[in-house]
CSV table of C-alpha atoms in Angstrom, one decimal:
chain,number,residue,atom,x,y,z
A,1,MET,CA,23.1,6.6,-23.0
A,2,ILE,CA,20.0,6.5,-24.1
A,3,ASP,CA,18.5,9.9,-25.3
A,4,CYS,CA,15.8,10.8,-23.5
A,5,ASN,CA,13.9,12.8,-26.0
A,6,GLN,CA,12.8,9.4,-27.7
A,7,PHE,CA,9.9,9.8,-24.9
A,8,GLU,CA,7.3,11.4,-26.1
A,9,GLY,CA,4.9,13.9,-24.6
A,10,THR,CA,4.9,13.8,-20.1
A,11,SER,CA,3.6,11.2,-17.7
A,12,PRO,CA,0.1,10.1,-16.8
A,13,LEU,CA,1.0,10.2,-13.7
A,14,LEU,CA,2.4,13.8,-12.9
A,15,ASP,CA,-0.5,15.8,-14.1
A,16,GLU,CA,-1.1,19.6,-14.6
A,17,LYS,CA,-1.9,20.4,-10.6
A,18,LEU,CA,0.6,17.8,-9.7
A,19,GLN,CA,3.6,19.5,-11.3
A,20,GLY,CA,2.8,22.4,-10.4
A,21,GLU,CA,2.9,21.4,-6.9
A,22,LEU,CA,6.1,19.5,-8.1
A,23,LYS,CA,7.7,23.1,-9.4
A,24,GLY,CA,6.8,25.1,-6.1
A,25,ILE,CA,9.1,22.4,-4.7
A,26,PHE,CA,11.9,22.3,-7.0
A,27,GLY,CA,11.6,26.1,-7.0
A,28,LYS,CA,13.5,25.8,-3.8
A,29,MET,CA,16.2,23.9,-4.6
A,30,GLU,CA,19.6,25.5,-4.0
A,31,THR,CA,22.2,23.2,-6.3
A,32,ALA,CA,21.9,21.0,-9.3
A,33,VAL,CA,20.9,17.2,-9.0
A,34,THR,CA,21.2,14.7,-11.8
A,35,LEU,CA,19.2,11.8,-12.3
A,36,LYS,CA,20.6,8.9,-13.6
A,37,ALA,CA,18.2,6.3,-14.2
A,38,VAL,CA,18.6,2.6,-15.5
A,39,VAL,CA,16.3,1.3,-18.0
A,40,ASP,CA,15.6,-2.0,-19.9
A,41,MET,CA,13.9,-0.9,-23.1
A,42,GLU,CA,12.3,-3.9,-23.1
A,43,GLU,CA,10.1,-3.4,-19.9
A,44,GLU,CA,6.9,-2.0,-19.9
A,45,LYS,CA,7.8,-0.3,-16.1
A,46,SER,CA,10.9,0.6,-17.1
A,47,LYS,CA,10.0,2.7,-20.3
A,48,GLU,CA,7.1,4.3,-17.7
A,49,MET,CA,9.7,5.4,-15.4
A,50,ALA,CA,12.2,6.6,-18.1
A,51,LEU,CA,8.5,9.1,-19.3
A,52,PHE,CA,8.2,10.1,-15.3
A,53,LEU,CA,11.7,11.2,-14.8
A,54,LYS,CA,11.6,13.4,-17.7
A,55,THR,CA,8.6,15.1,-16.6
A,56,ALA,CA,9.7,15.8,-13.2
A,57,ALA,CA,13.5,16.8,-14.4
A,58,SER,CA,11.4,19.2,-17.0
A,59,LEU,CA,10.3,20.9,-13.8
A,60,SER,CA,13.3,22.3,-12.6
A,61,ASP,CA,16.9,23.9,-14.9
A,62,LEU,CA,18.2,22.3,-11.9
A,63,LEU,CA,17.4,18.9,-12.4
A,64,THR,CA,18.6,16.5,-15.1
A,65,LEU,CA,18.2,13.5,-15.9
A,66,GLU,CA,20.6,10.7,-17.6
A,67,LEU,CA,19.0,7.2,-18.5
A,68,TYR,CA,21.8,4.4,-19.3
A,69,THR,CA,20.9,0.6,-20.6
A,70,PRO,CA,21.6,-1.8,-18.1
A,71,LEU,CA,24.6,-2.5,-20.3
A,72,GLU,CA,26.1,0.5,-19.3
A,73,ALA,CA,25.3,-0.2,-15.5
A,74,GLU,CA,28.7,-1.7,-14.6
A,75,ALA,CA,30.1,1.8,-14.6
A,76,LEU,CA,27.6,3.5,-12.6
A,77,GLU,CA,27.7,3.4,-8.4
A,78,PHE,CA,24.0,2.2,-7.0
A,79,ASP,CA,23.1,-1.1,-7.1
A,80,THR,CA,21.4,-2.0,-10.6
A,81,GLU,CA,20.2,-5.9,-9.5
A,82,TYR,CA,16.8,-4.1,-9.0
A,83,LEU,CA,16.0,-2.3,-12.4
A,84,PRO,CA,14.3,0.0,-13.1
A,85,ALA,CA,16.5,2.2,-10.6
A,86,THR,CA,17.7,5.8,-10.6
A,87,GLY,CA,20.5,7.0,-8.5
A,88,LEU,CA,20.3,10.8,-7.7
A,89,TYR,CA,23.8,13.0,-8.1
A,90,LYS,CA,25.4,16.3,-6.4
A,91,ASP,CA,28.4,17.8,-8.4
A,92,GLY,CA,28.7,14.4,-10.1
A,93,ILE,CA,29.2,12.6,-7.0
A,94,TYR,CA,26.3,9.5,-6.1
A,95,SER,CA,24.3,10.7,-2.9
A,96,GLY,CA,24.2,7.0,-1.9
A,97,VAL,CA,20.0,7.4,-2.7
A,98,SER,CA,18.6,5.5,-5.1
A,99,PHE,CA,15.1,4.2,-6.1
A,100,HIS,CA,14.1,1.1,-7.6
A,101,GLY,CA,10.6,1.0,-9.2
A,102,VAL,CA,8.2,4.5,-9.9
A,103,PRO,CA,8.0,6.5,-6.7
A,104,GLY,CA,4.8,6.4,-8.0
A,105,GLY,CA,1.7,6.4,-4.9
A,106,ARG,CA,3.0,7.7,-1.6
A,107,GLU,CA,6.6,7.1,-2.8
A,108,ILE,CA,6.5,10.2,-4.8
A,109,ASN,CA,6.7,12.3,-1.0
A,110,SER,CA,10.0,10.2,-0.6
A,111,PHE,CA,11.3,11.2,-4.0
A,112,VAL,CA,10.6,14.5,-4.0
A,113,LEU,CA,12.4,14.9,0.0
A,114,ALA,CA,15.3,12.9,-1.6
A,115,ILE,CA,15.9,15.5,-4.3
A,116,TYR,CA,15.4,19.1,-1.7
A,117,ASN,CA,17.6,17.3,0.6
A,118,LEU,CA,20.1,16.5,-1.3
A,119,SER,CA,19.6,20.2,-3.2
A,120,GLY,CA,19.5,21.8,0.0
A,121,PRO,CA,18.7,23.6,1.7
A,122,GLY,CA,17.0,20.3,3.2
A,123,GLN,CA,14.2,19.5,5.8
A,124,GLU,CA,15.8,21.1,9.4
A,125,ILE,CA,17.8,18.5,11.4
A,126,GLY,CA,19.5,19.2,14.7
A,127,ARG,CA,23.1,19.6,14.8
A,128,GLY,CA,23.3,16.8,17.7
A,129,LEU,CA,21.7,14.4,15.1
A,130,VAL,CA,24.3,15.4,12.1
A,131,LYS,CA,27.1,14.9,14.1
A,132,LYS,CA,25.9,11.5,15.0
A,133,ILE,CA,25.1,10.7,11.5
A,134,GLN,CA,28.8,11.8,10.5
A,135,LYS,CA,30.5,9.6,13.2
A,136,ILE,CA,29.1,6.3,11.6
A,137,LYS,CA,32.3,5.0,10.5
A,138,LYS,CA,30.8,1.1,9.3
A,139,PRO,CA,29.9,1.2,5.2
A,140,ALA,CA,25.6,0.0,5.7
A,141,ASN,CA,22.8,-0.5,2.9
A,142,ILE,CA,19.6,-0.1,4.3
A,143,LYS,CA,16.8,-1.4,1.7
A,144,VAL,CA,13.5,-0.7,2.2
A,145,CYS,CA,11.1,-2.4,0.6
A,146,VAL,CA,7.9,-0.5,0.4
A,147,SER,CA,4.2,-1.0,-1.1
A,148,LEU,CA,3.5,2.5,-2.9
A,149,ALA,CA,-0.3,2.5,-1.1
A,150,CYS,CA,1.8,2.5,2.6
A,151,HIS,CA,1.6,5.4,4.3
A,152,HIS,CA,4.0,4.4,6.7
A,153,CYS,CA,6.3,4.2,4.4
A,154,PRO,CA,7.7,7.6,3.1
A,155,ALA,CA,8.9,8.4,6.1
A,156,VAL,CA,11.3,5.2,6.8
A,157,VAL,CA,12.9,5.7,2.5
A,158,ALA,CA,13.2,9.5,3.6
A,159,ALA,CA,15.0,9.1,6.8
A,160,SER,CA,17.3,6.1,5.5
A,161,GLN,CA,17.9,8.5,2.6
A,162,ARG,CA,18.6,11.8,4.8
A,163,ILE,CA,21.1,9.6,6.7
A,164,ALA,CA,23.3,8.3,3.1
A,165,ILE,CA,22.8,11.6,2.3
A,166,LEU,CA,24.8,13.2,5.7
A,167,ASN,CA,27.2,9.9,5.6
A,168,PRO,CA,28.8,9.1,2.2
A,169,LEU,CA,29.3,5.3,3.7
A,170,VAL,CA,25.7,4.9,3.9
A,171,LYS,CA,23.5,3.7,1.2
A,172,ALA,CA,20.0,3.8,1.7
A,173,GLN,CA,17.9,2.3,-1.5
A,174,MET,CA,13.7,2.3,-2.2
A,175,LEU,CA,12.0,-0.4,-3.4
A,176,ASP,CA,9.0,-1.2,-5.0
A,177,ALA,CA,8.3,-4.8,-2.9
A,178,ASN,CA,5.6,-5.7,-6.2
A,179,LEU,CA,8.2,-5.4,-8.6
A,180,TYR,CA,10.5,-7.4,-7.2
A,181,PRO,CA,9.3,-11.3,-6.2
A,182,ALA,CA,12.0,-13.1,-5.7
A,183,LEU,CA,12.7,-10.7,-2.7
A,184,VAL,CA,9.5,-11.0,-1.6
A,185,GLU,CA,9.7,-15.1,-1.6
A,186,ARG,CA,13.6,-14.0,-0.3
A,187,TYR,CA,12.6,-12.6,2.8
A,188,GLY,CA,9.2,-13.7,3.6
A,189,ILE,CA,7.7,-10.0,3.4
A,190,THR,CA,3.9,-9.7,3.9
A,191,ARG,CA,4.0,-6.3,5.7
A,192,VAL,CA,5.7,-3.2,5.0
A,193,PRO,CA,7.7,-1.1,5.3
A,194,PHE,CA,10.3,-4.3,5.8
A,195,VAL,CA,13.9,-2.4,5.8
A,196,ILE,CA,16.9,-5.0,5.0
A,197,LEU,CA,20.1,-4.0,6.8
A,198,ASN,CA,23.2,-5.1,5.3
A,199,ASP,CA,21.7,-7.8,3.6
A,200,GLU,CA,21.5,-9.3,6.7
A,201,THR,CA,18.9,-8.0,9.7
A,202,THR,CA,15.4,-7.4,8.5
A,203,PHE,CA,13.0,-5.3,10.9
A,204,THR,CA,9.2,-4.4,10.0
A,205,GLY,CA,7.6,-1.2,10.7
A,206,PRO,CA,8.6,2.5,10.9
A,207,ARG,CA,11.5,3.9,12.5
A,208,THR,CA,12.8,7.3,12.9
A,209,ILE,CA,16.1,8.5,12.1
A,210,GLU,CA,17.1,8.8,14.8
A,211,GLU,CA,16.2,4.8,15.5
A,212,LEU,CA,17.7,4.5,12.7
A,213,THR,CA,21.2,6.3,13.6
A,214,GLY,CA,21.2,4.2,16.3
A,215,MET,CA,20.8,0.7,14.7
A,216,LEU,CA,23.9,2.1,12.2
A,217,GLY,CA,26.7,3.9,15.1
B,1,MET,CA,-15.3,-0.2,18.1
B,2,ALA,CA,-18.0,-1.5,15.8
B,3,GLY,CA,-20.0,-4.9,16.1
B,4,PHE,CA,-18.3,-7.5,18.3
B,5,ILE,CA,-14.6,-5.7,17.5
B,6,GLY,CA,-12.9,-5.2,21.2
B,7,LYS,CA,-15.8,-6.9,22.6
B,8,GLU,CA,-15.1,-9.2,25.7
B,9,ILE,CA,-16.7,-12.6,25.2
B,10,THR,CA,-19.3,-13.9,27.8
B,11,ASP,CA,-19.6,-16.1,31.3
B,12,PHE,CA,-20.0,-19.8,29.9
B,13,THR,CA,-19.8,-23.0,30.6
B,14,VAL,CA,-20.2,-25.5,28.2
B,15,GLN,CA,-19.6,-29.4,27.3
B,16,ALA,CA,-17.5,-30.7,24.8
B,17,TYR,CA,-16.2,-33.9,22.6
B,18,HIS,CA,-12.4,-33.4,22.7
B,19,LYS,CA,-10.0,-36.6,21.2
B,20,GLY,CA,-12.8,-38.9,22.7
B,21,THR,CA,-13.3,-37.6,25.8
B,22,PHE,CA,-16.4,-35.5,27.2
B,23,GLU,CA,-15.1,-32.2,29.1
B,24,THR,CA,-15.8,-28.9,30.3
B,25,VAL,CA,-14.6,-25.6,28.4
B,26,THR,CA,-15.3,-22.6,30.1
B,27,LYS,CA,-14.5,-18.5,29.7
B,28,GLU,CA,-11.9,-19.1,31.9
B,29,SER,CA,-10.5,-22.5,29.5
B,30,VAL,CA,-10.3,-20.1,26.7
B,31,LEU,CA,-8.1,-17.2,28.8
B,32,GLY,CA,-4.9,-17.0,27.9
B,33,HIS,CA,-4.1,-18.0,24.4
B,34,TRP,CA,-5.7,-17.1,21.4
B,35,SER,CA,-8.8,-18.9,20.0
B,36,VAL,CA,-11.2,-19.2,17.3
B,37,PHE,CA,-15.0,-20.5,17.8
B,38,PHE,CA,-15.8,-22.4,14.6
B,39,PHE,CA,-20.1,-21.9,14.5
B,40,TYR,CA,-21.3,-23.9,12.3
B,41,PRO,CA,-25.0,-25.1,11.6
B,42,ALA,CA,-25.3,-28.9,12.9
B,43,ASP,CA,-23.1,-32.1,13.1
B,44,PHE,CA,-24.3,-34.6,9.9
B,45,THR,CA,-24.4,-32.5,7.3
B,46,PHE,CA,-22.5,-32.5,4.4
B,47,VAL,CA,-20.7,-29.1,4.0
B,48,CYS,CA,-19.9,-28.7,7.8
B,49,PRO,CA,-17.3,-32.0,7.1
B,50,THR,CA,-15.2,-30.5,4.9
B,51,GLU,CA,-14.7,-27.1,6.1
B,52,LEU,CA,-14.1,-29.1,9.7
B,53,GLY,CA,-11.7,-30.9,8.4
B,54,ASP,CA,-9.8,-28.2,6.6
B,55,LEU,CA,-9.4,-26.6,10.1
B,56,ALA,CA,-8.3,-29.9,11.3
B,57,ASP,CA,-5.7,-30.6,8.4
B,58,PHE,CA,-4.2,-26.8,9.3
B,59,TYR,CA,-4.6,-27.6,13.2
B,60,GLU,CA,-0.9,-27.9,13.8
B,61,GLU,CA,-0.1,-24.5,12.4
B,62,PHE,CA,-3.0,-23.0,14.8
B,63,ARG,CA,-1.2,-24.8,17.3
B,64,GLU,CA,1.8,-23.4,16.4
B,65,ILE,CA,1.2,-19.7,16.9
B,66,GLY,CA,-0.8,-20.3,19.9
B,67,CYS,CA,-4.2,-20.6,19.1
B,68,GLU,CA,-7.0,-23.1,19.9
B,69,ILE,CA,-9.9,-24.0,17.9
B,70,TYR,CA,-13.1,-24.4,19.3
B,71,SER,CA,-16.1,-25.5,16.8
B,72,VAL,CA,-19.3,-25.0,17.9
B,73,SER,CA,-22.7,-26.5,17.2
B,74,GLU,CA,-26.1,-26.4,19.0
B,75,ASP,CA,-25.5,-30.0,19.4
B,76,THR,CA,-24.5,-32.1,21.9
B,77,HIS,CA,-21.7,-33.3,23.0
B,78,PHE,CA,-22.9,-37.2,22.6
B,79,VAL,CA,-24.0,-36.2,18.8
B,80,HIS,CA,-20.1,-35.2,18.4
B,81,LYS,CA,-18.7,-37.8,19.2
B,82,ALA,CA,-21.7,-39.5,17.4
B,83,TRP,CA,-20.3,-37.8,14.4
B,84,ALA,CA,-17.1,-38.5,15.4
B,85,ASP,CA,-17.2,-42.3,15.6
B,86,ALA,CA,-19.3,-42.4,12.5
B,87,SER,CA,-17.3,-40.1,9.6
B,88,GLU,CA,-14.0,-40.5,9.2
B,89,THR,CA,-13.2,-37.0,8.9
B,90,ILE,CA,-14.6,-35.9,12.0
B,91,GLY,CA,-13.0,-38.6,13.8
B,92,LYS,CA,-9.5,-37.3,13.0
B,93,ILE,CA,-10.4,-33.4,14.6
B,94,GLU,CA,-8.1,-33.3,17.9
B,95,TYR,CA,-9.6,-29.8,18.1
B,96,PRO,CA,-12.2,-29.3,21.4
B,97,MET,CA,-16.0,-29.5,19.6
B,98,LEU,CA,-17.8,-27.1,21.4
B,99,ALA,CA,-21.8,-28.3,22.6
B,100,ASP,CA,-24.2,-25.7,22.9
B,101,PRO,CA,-27.6,-27.0,22.9
B,102,ALA,CA,-29.6,-24.2,25.1
B,103,GLY,CA,-27.7,-21.6,22.6
B,104,ARG,CA,-26.2,-19.7,24.8
B,105,LEU,CA,-23.0,-18.9,22.8
B,106,ALA,CA,-24.3,-18.8,20.0
B,107,SER,CA,-27.1,-16.1,21.3
B,108,PHE,CA,-23.7,-14.2,22.0
B,109,PHE,CA,-22.2,-14.1,19.4
B,110,ASP,CA,-25.1,-13.1,17.5
B,111,VAL,CA,-25.5,-16.4,15.0
B,112,LEU,CA,-28.4,-18.1,16.1
B,113,ALA,CA,-30.7,-18.6,13.5
B,114,GLU,CA,-33.6,-18.9,16.1
B,115,GLU,CA,-36.1,-20.8,13.3
B,116,GLU,CA,-34.0,-23.6,12.8
B,117,GLY,CA,-32.2,-23.7,15.7
B,118,GLN,CA,-28.8,-24.0,14.6
B,119,ALA,CA,-26.4,-21.1,14.0
B,120,VAL,CA,-25.0,-20.0,10.7
B,121,ARG,CA,-21.3,-20.1,9.7
B,122,GLY,CA,-19.6,-17.7,12.3
B,123,THR,CA,-15.6,-17.4,12.6
B,124,PHE,CA,-14.3,-15.5,15.7
B,125,ILE,CA,-11.1,-14.7,16.8
B,126,VAL,CA,-10.3,-13.7,20.8
B,127,ASN,CA,-7.7,-12.4,22.5
B,128,PRO,CA,-5.5,-14.1,25.0
B,129,GLU,CA,-8.1,-11.2,27.1
B,130,GLY,CA,-10.6,-12.6,25.9
B,131,LYS,CA,-11.4,-9.4,23.3
B,132,ILE,CA,-13.1,-10.2,20.0
B,133,ARG,CA,-10.4,-9.2,17.4
B,134,ALA,CA,-11.8,-10.9,14.2
B,135,TYR,CA,-15.0,-11.5,13.1
B,136,GLU,CA,-16.9,-13.0,9.5
B,137,ILE,CA,-20.4,-14.6,9.7
B,138,HIS,CA,-21.4,-16.5,6.7
B,139,ASP,CA,-24.9,-17.5,5.3
B,140,MET,CA,-26.0,-21.3,6.1
B,141,GLY,CA,-24.4,-22.3,2.1
B,142,ILE,CA,-21.2,-20.2,2.4
B,143,GLY,CA,-18.2,-22.7,3.3
B,144,ARG,CA,-14.8,-21.1,5.5
B,145,ASN,CA,-10.8,-21.5,4.2
B,146,ALA,CA,-8.8,-22.6,6.8
B,147,GLN,CA,-6.1,-21.7,5.3
B,148,GLU,CA,-7.1,-17.8,5.5
B,149,LEU,CA,-8.2,-18.1,9.2
B,150,LEU,CA,-4.9,-18.4,9.7
B,151,ARG,CA,-3.8,-15.8,8.0
B,152,LYS,CA,-5.8,-13.9,10.1
B,153,VAL,CA,-4.6,-14.9,13.4
B,154,GLN,CA,-0.9,-14.5,12.5
B,155,ALA,CA,-2.0,-11.2,11.4
B,156,ALA,CA,-4.3,-10.4,14.6
B,157,GLN,CA,-0.9,-11.7,17.2
B,158,TYR,CA,1.0,-9.3,14.6
B,159,VAL,CA,-0.8,-6.0,15.0
B,160,GLU,CA,-1.4,-6.8,19.1
B,161,GLU,CA,2.3,-7.1,19.1
B,162,HIS,CA,3.5,-4.2,17.2
B,163,GLY,CA,0.4,-1.8,16.7
B,164,ASP,CA,-1.5,-0.8,13.3
B,165,GLN,CA,2.2,0.6,12.2
B,166,VAL,CA,2.6,-1.6,9.5
B,167,CYS,CA,0.6,-2.0,6.0
B,168,PRO,CA,-0.6,-5.5,5.2
B,169,ALA,CA,1.2,-6.1,1.4
B,170,LYS,CA,-0.3,-8.1,-1.6
B,171,TRP,CA,1.3,-8.6,-4.3
B,172,LYS,CA,0.0,-8.3,-7.3
B,173,PRO,CA,2.5,-8.3,-10.2
B,174,GLY,CA,2.1,-6.4,-13.2
B,175,GLU,CA,-0.2,-4.5,-11.1
B,176,GLU,CA,-0.4,-0.2,-12.4
B,177,THR,CA,1.5,2.3,-10.5
B,178,LEU,CA,-0.5,4.4,-8.5
B,179,THR,CA,-0.7,7.8,-9.3
B,180,PRO,CA,0.9,9.7,-6.8
B,181,SER,CA,-0.2,11.7,-4.1
B,182,LEU,CA,1.8,14.3,-3.0
B,183,ASP,CA,1.4,15.2,1.0
B,184,LEU,CA,4.3,17.0,2.0
B,185,VAL,CA,2.0,20.2,4.1
B,186,GLY,CA,4.2,20.7,7.3
B,187,ILE,CA,7.2,18.5,6.1
B,188,LEU,CA,8.8,21.3,4.0
C-alpha cells in the first residue's frame, strides 16, 4: 500500500469554499466508507487523483483512503484496467461503484452522490423501484463514459451507481473518456454520456434510473 | 431563434448544371432530405475550385448520410457548364451547381455582395422540412473545410433525432482536470 501522507497539502481542485460545502454533505453520512484507489505514481493524473481523494477523505471521519500500486491491484475487486481508479467500499465489501479518472468538473456531483448513497441515508427512492432493482438476477456492468464538462452525465452516473449499490450483481463505472483514447476509438465516442452495457450494447444520451433498471431486468 | 436558425427557406426556382445536363431545382426539390447550400463568389476563380473540389471528394459521404449538396454562385448554368468543361476539378463534381444570376437565393440567405454582384462564402445546412439548422458565412478569401461541414451535418442530424440531451465531446489528451462544479441543490 502507498503511504497517503507522502501527498502534502490539499488538492487545488477543492478550494476552501468547496471543502466547506462537502463537509456539510459528508456530515450527513451514517456509516463509514473506504475509498480504495489504484494509482500509478509515474503518472501525473494518478498523483492528482491521490491528492484529490486525500483532501476529500480529510473532510469526514467516516471517510478513509487506501492507495494501492498497480501491482497490488489484483487483490482488489473493481476494474483496474482504466487508471487511476477508485472503488468505494462499505464494511470491507466492494459496493460495485468505481470512478476512473479524477471526478472533477461536473462529476464531483456523481462522486459525492455515490458516497452519500452508499453511506446512507441516500437519496429518496421509491420502494417499488428498490424491489425492481433488487430483483435483477443477471450480473451487469455499466460503463458510463463522460466528459467532465458534460452537464447531462452526472445524473446517468449517479443512477447507474445507485443501482449498483442496491444490487451486488451490478457494477457501475464512471470513466473520464478523455483519459482513455483507446476506449474512445474502440467505441467511436463523440458524444456523452455514452453508456456501454456489459461491454456490448451501447447508447448515447441520458437515461433515468427506471429506464436503466428496465434494461437490466 | 437567432439569425437564420429555424428560418424556412424561400420559394425558389433556378436552373442548375448537374453531371453534364441542365435541370430545374426548386424549393420542393430540396425538401424531404438534408441539404447544404454552398455559396461561392464566382466560377473560373482559384480558391473556389479548391473548396468545391474538396466538397466533391466528400460527396459520397454526404450522400451516404442522406444529404444533397447544392453549390450556388451568381453565374448562369451555361457558365457552370463551361467551367466544368474547362476544369478537371470542376468536371468531376457530381452535385448540382445552382445558377443564381438574379441573386434571389443569395439575397434570401443575405450573402450577396451587391457591388461585386457575387456571393460571399456562405454555407447553410437545411433540414428535410426546409428549415435552416446551421450556417457559417466567410468573407471572400476565407475557404471552408468539407470534412468539418460533414461533421456539422451529422451533428445537426443527431440533434434532430435525439434532441439536445447529449454533450459533444472534443477529446484533448493531457488536458487539465476541470475545477469541480458542485450542484446538488434540491437533489440531497
